């Protein structure tokens, strides 16, 4: 029997085995095993017989040599291929690292600039490599907007990527600034608090270029449950904790239905069909919804009726500006004009007098960062419902913004707030769009129901509703938000039928599900109640079931124009008197100069004759530069009794009177509050008053008979009956009968005009 000795193939194999080639190791090992079993085995006859190797020894030796040569050739080829692959991988890694250098997370950019297909193709750096997309035919990719748009709207095909912004020097080996200061991109130092405040304080603007949740030097701290306690604060580390630490089976499942945009004749019928007074929550009250109302084309008599029925009215902006970037980059003043202005319009023309307009949702769900939430604090809004949370199991509960958001800022180039804000966030949990999550492949979530594009039939929609309801109901019972645009249901009757069937089925089969408003959700979170206790939860019983007639059967249809919306005549439907102009961003009351022209009182002033001499009757001027810049007067020359009156005018809260423009405007826009009148010197303001005017001389009794037999209709045949409250008379609702528009509050000692918007605090 011949001993096995070392041979060249075996020696080479063991050297190579120390560094196997990826993907070939297993096959090479198997081949080596086969070779070993045939070439190194003892030459016993019975072994040869067992393996049935009947070839002569010389032939077997030839076969072994051929196999060895084949193996060597395979290894050499594999080694060469591996070396080429490694070189290619290194080149690819080097290429990726080079082009991804300084790119922001989620940023799309071009490899080749130019028109045609080059303007359709963009790539993005991700953790798994480069991702490429191509815009559909007819569209180009807008580098600035970071989205596909119509060809004629894209003017940056020659740009490969967005403009690079200077970054501050926050992390350096040696500190560049003293305590309390941070370095701009150019090395200059500014106060820490100036970073990410919405204004560029560094000369290079770098203080506003690192304002995300991870880098803002002034970002809110992480949630601290020991400090953040109900009813004023609520947070949790991951956002899924149930308020009050109740067991989930003891928590009523809240469902919030919301609709965005104008309320008008196109959708009033739909809302009446859904909220018909027959669908009741387990406490016997009508189901409720929240309407985020935008201004243009809204019928305010319908808004007034929805509010009377107990639904919540919130704001969705005046202009609904089509440029999504506007909302991301808007200043605090921009947000105030759009949202606080929308509240003024709704309160005035829908006659909402109970300070209940407290919610905000931005158009296109574009979050406005710290500027939006700063405005909400200043204007005393209670909650926002714009921020979206990615599809999560279990879903998230609403939270306050005192502490850091418990989830990532979700969405393409969204601008989420980073600082602490005294505002609730009614977070929009994404819905799972899969019809059958057990079998369907994974799909990204969707926030608005009508953006779940895979829903094609009523049956699919019904299954979609059930699946998402179960996700909430069987886990932590976070409020289930169903967010709609009315047109989606109106234009798809099959979807509407499925939706109504699902609501009826839920209400009939479960006694722990409530369809409530956004504010009612917050009221429950502030005072958590079990399912049993919720039936008598007082905030859920307000306007439980509302009957009676609307505020007006036939509203005024006001055909109006505005200098801010040139070339358009727009209908404004309202139960109150028509304004002079169509309300818009810089004139939310629609009254321009004649805002709240209150001619009550005798209006006599000792200086009236002197002040009104040679002055046009329609000119407004101030009597004093003291106060809040809201009060002006005009001359009312009542020649029939020989007296000149001073009629007083007060701009609404939040506005001031611009003497030069002769109109009410936002306070921040008025720069002449120290000016008494147009083009007059200010020296006369120090002239002392000479006392009250004497009564006019009556020359003949005929003057008293001129109106002795006055006939005709009264000023108004049906005055407004205004149910009003005031914080000065807590617990009382008083009626004020007047031919003028209803004020916001019942007039009392500290608020005689009843327009105290500031009392909203």
PDB file of N, CA and C in Angstrom, residues 88-140:
ATOM      1  N   UNK A  88     -13.086  47.564  -8.728  1.00  0.00           N
ATOM      2  CA  UNK A  88     -14.289  48.270  -9.146  1.00  0.00           C
ATOM      3  C   UNK A  88     -15.079  48.771  -7.940  1.00  0.00           C
ATOM      4  N   UNK A  89     -15.162  47.930  -6.877  1.00  0.00           N
ATOM      5  CA  UNK A  89     -15.886  48.347  -5.681  1.00  0.00           C
ATOM      6  C   UNK A  89     -15.229  49.550  -5.030  1.00  0.00           C
ATOM      7  N   UNK A  90     -13.899  49.555  -5.000  1.00  0.00           N
ATOM      8  CA  UNK A  90     -13.194  50.702  -4.428  1.00  0.00           C
ATOM      9  C   UNK A  90     -13.460  51.960  -5.241  1.00  0.00           C
ATOM     10  N   UNK A  91     -13.465  51.786  -6.578  1.00  0.00           N
ATOM     11  CA  UNK A  91     -13.751  52.939  -7.426  1.00  0.00           C
ATOM     12  C   UNK A  91     -15.165  53.453  -7.178  1.00  0.00           C
ATOM     13  N   UNK A  92     -16.137  52.507  -7.047  1.00  0.00           N
ATOM     14  CA  UNK A  92     -17.517  52.910  -6.795  1.00  0.00           C
ATOM     15  C   UNK A  92     -17.643  53.621  -5.453  1.00  0.00           C
ATOM     16  N   UNK A  93     -16.995  53.071  -4.411  1.00  0.00           N
ATOM     17  CA  UNK A  93     -17.045  53.706  -3.096  1.00  0.00           C
ATOM     18  C   UNK A  93     -16.428  55.094  -3.138  1.00  0.00           C
ATOM     19  N   UNK A  94     -15.313  55.211  -3.838  1.00  0.00           N
ATOM     20  CA  UNK A  94     -14.660  56.509  -3.966  1.00  0.00           C
ATOM     21  C   UNK A  94     -15.550  57.488  -4.718  1.00  0.00           C
ATOM     22  N   UNK A  95     -16.208  56.998  -5.778  1.00  0.00           N
ATOM     23  CA  UNK A  95     -17.108  57.842  -6.566  1.00  0.00           C
ATOM     24  C   UNK A  95     -18.289  58.306  -5.720  1.00  0.00           C
ATOM     25  N   UNK A  96     -18.894  57.364  -4.977  1.00  0.00           N
ATOM     26  CA  UNK A  96     -20.039  57.709  -4.139  1.00  0.00           C
ATOM     27  C   UNK A  96     -19.659  58.708  -3.059  1.00  0.00           C
ATOM     28  N   UNK A  97     -18.547  58.461  -2.374  1.00  0.00           N
ATOM     29  CA  UNK A  97     -18.137  59.369  -1.302  1.00  0.00           C
ATOM     30  C   UNK A  97     -17.840  60.756  -1.835  1.00  0.00           C
ATOM     31  N   UNK A  98     -17.342  60.820  -3.060  1.00  0.00           N
ATOM     32  CA  UNK A  98     -17.011  62.122  -3.641  1.00  0.00           C
ATOM     33  C   UNK A  98     -18.274  62.900  -3.997  1.00  0.00           C
ATOM     34  N   UNK A  99     -19.223  62.257  -4.681  1.00  0.00           N
ATOM     35  CA  UNK A  99     -20.409  63.001  -5.106  1.00  0.00           C
ATOM     36  C   UNK A  99     -21.385  63.226  -3.952  1.00  0.00           C
ATOM     37  N   UNK A 100     -21.310  62.414  -2.896  1.00  0.00           N
ATOM     38  CA  UNK A 100     -22.216  62.592  -1.753  1.00  0.00           C
ATOM     39  C   UNK A 100     -21.645  63.544  -0.710  1.00  0.00           C
ATOM     40  N   UNK A 101     -20.439  64.006  -0.951  1.00  0.00           N
ATOM     41  CA  UNK A 101     -19.810  64.928  -0.012  1.00  0.00           C
ATOM     42  C   UNK A 101     -20.635  66.209   0.082  1.00  0.00           C
ATOM     43  N   UNK A 102     -20.933  66.632   1.296  1.00  0.00           N
ATOM     44  CA  UNK A 102     -21.659  67.877   1.577  1.00  0.00           C
ATOM     45  C   UNK A 102     -23.112  67.849   1.118  1.00  0.00           C
ATOM     46  N   UNK A 103     -23.638  66.698   0.749  1.00  0.00           N
ATOM     47  CA  UNK A 103     -25.047  66.631   0.372  1.00  0.00           C
ATOM     48  C   UNK A 103     -25.894  66.443   1.632  1.00  0.00           C
ATOM     49  N   UNK A 104     -27.037  67.132   1.683  1.00  0.00           N
ATOM     50  CA  UNK A 104     -27.942  66.998   2.812  1.00  0.00           C
ATOM     51  C   UNK A 104     -28.708  65.683   2.719  1.00  0.00           C
ATOM     52  N   UNK A 105     -29.171  65.215   3.869  1.00  0.00           N
ATOM     53  CA  UNK A 105     -29.962  63.987   3.885  1.00  0.00           C
ATOM     54  C   UNK A 105     -31.235  64.190   3.067  1.00  0.00           C
ATOM     55  N   UNK A 106     -31.517  63.249   2.195  1.00  0.00           N
ATOM     56  CA  UNK A 106     -32.721  63.322   1.381  1.00  0.00           C
ATOM     57  C   UNK A 106     -32.652  64.265   0.202  1.00  0.00           C
ATOM     58  N   UNK A 107     -31.481  64.834  -0.078  1.00  0.00           N
ATOM     59  CA  UNK A 107     -31.363  65.808  -1.171  1.00  0.00           C
ATOM     60  C   UNK A 107     -31.200  65.102  -2.515  1.00  0.00           C
ATOM     61  N   UNK A 108     -31.988  65.540  -3.486  1.00  0.00           N
ATOM     62  CA  UNK A 108     -31.862  65.041  -4.857  1.00  0.00           C
ATOM     63  C   UNK A 108     -30.984  65.998  -5.657  1.00  0.00           C
ATOM     64  N   UNK A 109     -30.134  65.441  -6.560  1.00  0.00           N
ATOM     65  CA  UNK A 109     -29.250  66.283  -7.364  1.00  0.00           C
ATOM     66  C   UNK A 109     -29.002  65.607  -8.711  1.00  0.00           C
ATOM     67  N   UNK A 110     -28.425  66.363  -9.648  1.00  0.00           N
ATOM     68  CA  UNK A 110     -28.163  65.845 -10.986  1.00  0.00           C
ATOM     69  C   UNK A 110     -26.695  65.458 -11.128  1.00  0.00           C
ATOM     70  N   UNK A 111     -26.447  64.441 -11.947  1.00  0.00           N
ATOM     71  CA  UNK A 111     -25.074  64.136 -12.350  1.00  0.00           C
ATOM     72  C   UNK A 111     -24.683  64.956 -13.575  1.00  0.00           C
ATOM     73  N   UNK A 112     -25.675  65.186 -14.449  1.00  0.00           N
ATOM     74  CA  UNK A 112     -25.429  65.957 -15.671  1.00  0.00           C
ATOM     75  C   UNK A 112     -26.505  67.025 -15.766  1.00  0.00           C
ATOM     76  N   UNK A 113     -26.101  68.277 -15.920  1.00  0.00           N
ATOM     77  CA  UNK A 113     -27.049  69.375 -16.046  1.00  0.00           C
ATOM     78  C   UNK A 113     -27.419  69.583 -17.502  1.00  0.00           C
ATOM     79  N   UNK A 114     -28.597  70.149 -17.737  1.00  0.00           N
ATOM     80  CA  UNK A 114     -29.009  70.445 -19.099  1.00  0.00           C
ATOM     81  C   UNK A 114     -30.472  70.147 -19.323  1.00  0.00           C
ATOM     82  N   UNK A 115     -30.970  70.508 -20.505  1.00  0.00           N
ATOM     83  CA  UNK A 115     -32.366  70.297 -20.853  1.00  0.00           C
ATOM     84  C   UNK A 115     -32.598  68.836 -21.245  1.00  0.00           C
ATOM     85  N   UNK A 116     -33.850  68.539 -21.568  1.00  0.00           N
ATOM     86  CA  UNK A 116     -34.208  67.194 -22.010  1.00  0.00           C
ATOM     87  C   UNK A 116     -34.169  66.193 -20.872  1.00  0.00           C
ATOM     88  N   UNK A 117     -33.735  64.968 -21.190  1.00  0.00           N
ATOM     89  CA  UNK A 117     -33.724  63.914 -20.180  1.00  0.00           C
ATOM     90  C   UNK A 117     -32.802  64.244 -19.018  1.00  0.00           C
ATOM     91  N   UNK A 118     -31.771  65.033 -19.266  1.00  0.00           N
ATOM     92  CA  UNK A 118     -30.868  65.402 -18.172  1.00  0.00           C
ATOM     93  C   UNK A 118     -31.609  66.149 -17.072  1.00  0.00           C
ATOM     94  N   UNK A 119     -32.660  66.872 -17.454  1.00  0.00           N
ATOM     95  CA  UNK A 119     -33.428  67.635 -16.469  1.00  0.00           C
ATOM     96  C   UNK A 119     -34.496  66.785 -15.805  1.00  0.00           C
ATOM     97  N   UNK A 120     -34.659  65.562 -16.270  1.00  0.00           N
ATOM     98  CA  UNK A 120     -35.623  64.645 -15.659  1.00  0.00           C
ATOM     99  C   UNK A 120     -34.956  63.712 -14.661  1.00  0.00           C
ATOM    100  N   UNK A 121     -33.636  63.488 -14.832  1.00  0.00           N
ATOM    101  CA  UNK A 121     -32.937  62.481 -14.042  1.00  0.00           C
ATOM    102  C   UNK A 121     -32.240  63.108 -12.842  1.00  0.00           C
ATOM    103  N   UNK A 122     -32.470  62.538 -11.662  1.00  0.00           N
ATOM    104  CA  UNK A 122     -31.773  62.966 -10.449  1.00  0.00           C
ATOM    105  C   UNK A 122     -31.433  61.741  -9.621  1.00  0.00           C
ATOM    106  N   UNK A 123     -30.489  61.902  -8.711  1.00  0.00           N
ATOM    107  CA  UNK A 123     -30.099  60.816  -7.812  1.00  0.00           C
ATOM    108  C   UNK A 123     -30.058  61.345  -6.387  1.00  0.00           C
ATOM    109  N   UNK A 124     -29.999  60.410  -5.457  1.00  0.00           N
ATOM    110  CA  UNK A 124     -29.995  60.726  -4.033  1.00  0.00           C
ATOM    111  C   UNK A 124     -29.046  59.778  -3.315  1.00  0.00           C
ATOM    112  N   UNK A 125     -28.325  60.295  -2.340  1.00  0.00           N
ATOM    113  CA  UNK A 125     -27.434  59.458  -1.535  1.00  0.00           C
ATOM    114  C   UNK A 125     -28.219  58.849  -0.381  1.00  0.00           C
ATOM    115  N   UNK A 126     -28.173  57.534  -0.250  1.00  0.00           N
ATOM    116  CA  UNK A 126     -28.840  56.847   0.845  1.00  0.00           C
ATOM    117  C   UNK A 126     -27.840  55.934   1.541  1.00  0.00           C
ATOM    118  N   UNK A 127     -28.248  55.374   2.658  1.00  0.00           N
ATOM    119  CA  UNK A 127     -27.368  54.483   3.411  1.00  0.00           C
ATOM    120  C   UNK A 127     -27.049  53.210   2.639  1.00  0.00           C
ATOM    121  N   UNK A 128     -27.890  52.854   1.680  1.00  0.00           N
ATOM    122  CA  UNK A 128     -27.667  51.634   0.899  1.00  0.00           C
ATOM    123  C   UNK A 128     -27.102  51.920  -0.487  1.00  0.00           C
ATOM    124  N   UNK A 129     -26.701  53.156  -0.730  1.00  0.00           N
ATOM    125  CA  UNK A 129     -26.110  53.498  -2.020  1.00  0.00           C
ATOM    126  C   UNK A 129     -26.852  54.617  -2.705  1.00  0.00           C
ATOM    127  N   UNK A 130     -26.599  54.771  -3.995  1.00  0.00           N
ATOM    128  CA  UNK A 130     -27.236  55.825  -4.773  1.00  0.00           C
ATOM    129  C   UNK A 130     -28.602  55.363  -5.268  1.00  0.00           C
ATOM    130  N   UNK A 131     -29.578  56.254  -5.149  1.00  0.00           N
ATOM    131  CA  UNK A 131     -30.920  55.960  -5.636  1.00  0.00           C
ATOM    132  C   UNK A 131     -31.239  56.942  -6.756  1.00  0.00           C
ATOM    133  N   UNK A 132     -31.735  56.452  -7.879  1.00  0.00           N
ATOM    134  CA  UNK A 132     -32.019  57.293  -9.038  1.00  0.00           C
ATOM    135  C   UNK A 132     -33.509  57.287  -9.346  1.00  0.00           C
ATOM    136  N   UNK A 133     -34.017  58.438  -9.799  1.00  0.00           N
ATOM    137  CA  UNK A 133     -35.401  58.522 -10.266  1.00  0.00           C
ATOM    138  C   UNK A 133     -35.425  59.335 -11.555  1.00  0.00           C
ATOM    139  N   UNK A 134     -36.480  59.167 -12.323  1.00  0.00           N
ATOM    140  CA  UNK A 134     -36.701  59.965 -13.532  1.00  0.00           C
ATOM    141  C   UNK A 134     -38.132  60.493 -13.488  1.00  0.00           C
ATOM    142  N   UNK A 135     -38.283  61.807 -13.696  1.00  0.00           N
ATOM    143  CA  UNK A 135     -39.614  62.400 -13.728  1.00  0.00           C
ATOM    144  C   UNK A 135     -40.389  61.871 -14.935  1.00  0.00           C
ATOM    145  N   UNK A 136     -41.713  61.768 -14.821  1.00  0.00           N
ATOM    146  CA  UNK A 136     -42.523  61.312 -15.954  1.00  0.00           C
ATOM    147  C   UNK A 136     -42.393  62.255 -17.152  1.00  0.00           C
ATOM    148  N   UNK A 137     -42.764  61.765 -18.312  1.00  0.00           N
ATOM    149  CA  UNK A 137     -42.699  62.576 -19.529  1.00  0.00           C
ATOM    150  C   UNK A 137     -43.530  63.841 -19.359  1.00  0.00           C
ATOM    151  N   UNK A 138     -42.977  64.948 -19.805  1.00  0.00           N
ATOM    152  CA  UNK A 138     -43.665  66.230 -19.688  1.00  0.00           C
ATOM    153  C   UNK A 138     -43.292  67.001 -18.445  1.00  0.00           C
ATOM    154  N   UNK A 139     -42.561  66.357 -17.530  1.00  0.00           N
ATOM    155  CA  UNK A 139     -42.143  67.004 -16.290  1.00  0.00           C
ATOM    156  C   UNK A 139     -40.624  67.092 -16.225  1.00  0.00           C
ATOM    157  N   UNK A 140     -40.136  68.103 -15.523  1.00  0.00           N
ATOM    158  CA  UNK A 140     -38.722  68.245 -15.198  1.00  0.00           C
ATOM    159  C   UNK A 140     -38.584  68.244 -13.683  1.00  0.00           C
TER     160      UNK A 140
END
